[in-house]
C-alpha cells in the first residue's frame, strides 16, 4: 500500500508502487486503458493518440499533480499532437543513435569492441529518450526534447533513480513477453517438426511451398486468437507505458518543473528527497 503522503513531492524510491497507486486511485481507471487498446487498432494515428494521452498524464505527474488518468473530457486532438511530438523526438534520437553505432562499429580493429560497448550504453540512451520525450511534452515543443546537454544533465544527475525505473520496465516486459511466447511455443514446435519430417523427400521448391501452406493454414486457424492476443498485448503494453512514463514523471519532480523557465534556460537547483538529511535545494 502507498500512503497519500508518499505521493507528494519527490521521493527516490518505490516508483512502481507510486505509479500504480496513481493509475488506480480512481474507480473506473481501467476504462481509459480499454479505450486506448481499441484506439491502438487504428494505424499510426491511433498510436499517436495513445502515446499523447500517456505523455499528458506523465506531464501532470512531473508537475507534482497527484491525479489519476483522465476519464472524461479528454481532448483527442491534443493527445495526437503530444503523440506526434513524442514520435519525432524518439525518431530523431533513434536515428542519431543508429548513426553513432554504425560509425563506432566501422572503426578499424576496435569496431566490434566499440559497437559492443555502445550497445551496453544504449540502455542508458533508452532512458534518456524517455526523459527527452517527457521534457518535450512539458514544454509542448519538439526542440525541448532534442536539447542533449540538458537531458544529459538530468539523466546523469540521478542514474540510480533511472536504473530503478528501468528495472520496473524490464521485469514487467519480461513477464508479458514470456507469457505471449510461451503460449505460441507448442504451435511453433509442431510447425518446425512437420516441415523437417518431410524435408528428405521434397525438393527445395516444394519444401518452401509446403512451409508456406502450413504457415497460412496455421494463421487462418488461429486468426481470431491472434487478434485477441494482439489486443491483450496492446492492453498490457499501454499499462506498461503508463507506469513507465509516470515513474519518469515522479523521478523528474526532483528538477522542480514548476520553476523551469524557457526551454533553453539552465535547470533550477535540484530538489532533494525530504527524508535525506543531507539533501540540498
Coordinates of N, CA, C and O in Angstrom, one line a residue, residues 32 36 39-40 44-61 69-70 74-88 90 133-134 136-138 140 238 241-242 245-246:
X32 N -10.2 4.0 -19.5 CA -9.4 4.7 -20.5 C -8.4 3.7 -21.1 O -8.0 3.9 -22.3
X36 N -8.0 3.1 -25.0 CA -6.8 3.2 -25.8 C -6.4 1.9 -26.5 O -5.7 1.9 -27.5
X39 N -8.2 2.0 -29.6 CA -7.7 3.1 -30.4 C -6.4 2.6 -31.1 O -6.0 3.0 -32.2
X40 N -5.7 1.7 -30.4 CA -4.4 1.2 -31.0 C -4.6 0.4 -32.2 O -3.6 0.1 -33.0
X44 N -1.2 4.1 -36.9 CA -0.4 5.3 -36.7 C -1.1 6.4 -35.9 O -0.7 6.7 -34.8
X45 N -2.2 6.9 -36.4 CA -2.9 8.0 -35.7 C -3.4 7.5 -34.3 O -3.3 8.2 -33.3
X46 N -3.9 6.3 -34.3 CA -4.3 5.7 -33.0 C -3.2 5.6 -32.0 O -3.4 6.0 -30.8
X47 N -2.1 5.2 -32.5 CA -0.9 5.1 -31.6 C -0.4 6.4 -31.2 O 0.1 6.6 -30.0
X48 N -0.5 7.4 -32.0 CA -0.1 8.8 -31.7 C -1.0 9.3 -30.5 O -0.5 9.9 -29.6
X49 N -2.3 9.0 -30.6 CA -3.3 9.4 -29.6 C -3.0 8.7 -28.3 O -3.0 9.4 -27.2
X50 N -2.7 7.4 -28.3 CA -2.3 6.7 -27.1 C -1.1 7.2 -26.5 O -1.1 7.5 -25.3
X51 N 0.0 7.4 -27.3 CA 1.2 8.0 -26.7 C 1.0 9.4 -26.1 O 1.5 9.7 -25.1
X52 N 0.2 10.2 -26.8 CA 0.0 11.5 -26.3 C -0.8 11.5 -25.0 O -0.5 12.3 -24.1
X53 N -1.8 10.6 -24.9 CA -2.5 10.5 -23.6 C -1.6 10.1 -22.5 O -1.6 10.7 -21.4
X54 N -0.7 9.2 -22.7 CA 0.3 8.7 -21.7 C 1.2 9.9 -21.3 O 1.5 10.1 -20.1
X55 N 1.7 10.6 -22.3 CA 2.6 11.7 -22.0 C 1.9 12.9 -21.3 O 2.5 13.5 -20.4
X56 N 0.6 13.2 -21.6 CA -0.1 14.2 -20.9 C -0.3 13.9 -19.4 O -0.2 14.8 -18.6
X57 N -0.6 12.6 -19.1 CA -0.7 12.2 -17.8 C 0.6 12.3 -17.0 O 0.7 12.8 -15.9
X58 N 1.7 11.8 -17.7 CA 3.0 11.9 -17.1 C 3.5 13.3 -16.9 O 4.1 13.7 -15.9
X59 N 3.0 14.2 -17.8 CA 3.4 15.7 -17.6 C 2.8 16.2 -16.3 O 3.4 17.0 -15.6
X60 N 1.5 15.9 -16.1 CA 0.9 16.3 -14.8 C 1.6 15.8 -13.6 O 1.8 16.5 -12.6
X61 N 2.0 14.5 -13.7 CA 2.8 13.9 -12.6 C 4.1 14.7 -12.3 O 4.4 14.9 -11.2
X69 N -5.4 8.9 -14.3 CA -5.6 9.2 -15.7 C -7.0 9.8 -16.0 O -8.0 9.3 -15.4
X70 N -7.1 10.8 -16.8 CA -8.4 11.4 -17.0 C -9.3 10.5 -17.7 O -9.0 9.8 -18.7
X74 N -11.4 14.2 -22.4 CA -10.1 14.0 -23.0 C -10.1 14.7 -24.4 O -11.0 14.5 -25.2
X75 N -9.2 15.6 -24.6 CA -9.0 16.2 -25.9 C -8.2 15.4 -26.8 O -7.0 15.4 -26.7
X76 N -8.9 14.7 -27.7 CA -8.2 13.7 -28.6 C -7.2 14.4 -29.5 O -6.0 13.9 -29.7
X77 N -7.5 15.6 -30.0 CA -6.6 16.4 -30.9 C -5.3 16.7 -30.1 O -4.2 16.6 -30.7
X78 N -5.4 17.2 -28.9 CA -4.2 17.5 -28.1 C -3.4 16.3 -27.8 O -2.1 16.3 -27.8
X79 N -4.0 15.1 -27.6 CA -3.3 13.9 -27.4 C -2.5 13.5 -28.6 O -1.4 13.1 -28.5
X80 N -3.1 13.7 -29.8 CA -2.5 13.3 -31.0 C -1.3 14.2 -31.3 O -0.2 13.8 -31.7
X81 N -1.4 15.5 -30.9 CA -0.3 16.5 -31.1 C 0.9 16.1 -30.1 O 2.0 16.1 -30.5
X82 N 0.5 15.7 -28.9 CA 1.6 15.3 -28.0 C 2.2 14.0 -28.4 O 3.4 13.8 -28.3
X83 N 1.4 13.1 -29.0 CA 1.9 11.9 -29.5 C 2.9 12.1 -30.7 O 3.9 11.4 -30.8
X84 N 2.5 13.1 -31.5 CA 3.4 13.4 -32.7 C 4.7 14.0 -32.2 O 5.8 13.6 -32.7
X85 N 4.7 14.9 -31.2 CA 5.9 15.4 -30.6 C 6.8 14.3 -30.1 O 8.0 14.2 -30.3
X86 N 6.2 13.3 -29.4 CA 6.9 12.2 -28.8 C 7.5 11.4 -29.9 O 8.7 10.9 -29.8
X87 N 6.7 11.1 -31.0 CA 7.2 10.3 -32.1 C 8.4 11.0 -32.8 O 9.4 10.3 -33.1
X88 N 8.4 12.3 -33.0 CA 9.5 13.0 -33.7 C 10.8 12.9 -32.8 O 11.9 12.6 -33.3
X90 N 11.5 10.7 -30.5 CA 12.0 9.3 -30.5 C 12.7 9.0 -31.8 O 13.8 8.4 -31.8
X133 N 11.5 12.8 -24.2 CA 10.1 12.8 -24.7 C 9.2 13.6 -23.7 O 8.4 14.4 -24.1
X134 N 9.4 13.3 -22.4 CA 8.6 13.9 -21.4 C 8.9 15.4 -21.3 O 8.0 16.3 -21.1
X136 N 9.9 17.3 -23.8 CA 9.2 17.9 -24.9 C 7.8 18.1 -24.7 O 7.2 19.1 -25.1
X137 N 7.2 17.1 -23.9 CA 5.7 17.2 -23.6 C 5.5 18.4 -22.6 O 4.5 19.1 -22.8
X138 N 6.3 18.5 -21.7 CA 6.2 19.6 -20.7 C 6.2 20.9 -21.3 O 5.4 21.8 -21.0
X140 N 5.8 21.4 -24.5 CA 5.0 21.5 -25.7 C 5.8 21.9 -27.0 O 5.3 22.5 -27.9
X238 N 0.2 -0.8 -23.0 CA -0.3 0.5 -22.7 C -0.1 0.7 -21.2 O 0.3 1.8 -20.7
X241 N 3.5 1.2 -20.5 CA 3.9 2.6 -20.9 C 3.5 3.6 -19.9 O 4.2 4.5 -19.6
X242 N 2.2 3.5 -19.4 CA 1.7 4.5 -18.5 C 2.5 4.4 -17.2 O 2.9 5.5 -16.6
X245 N 6.3 5.9 -17.9 CA 6.4 7.3 -18.1 C 6.0 8.1 -16.9 O 6.5 9.1 -16.6
X246 N 5.0 7.5 -16.1 CA 4.6 8.1 -14.9 C 5.7 8.0 -13.8 O 5.9 9.0 -13.1

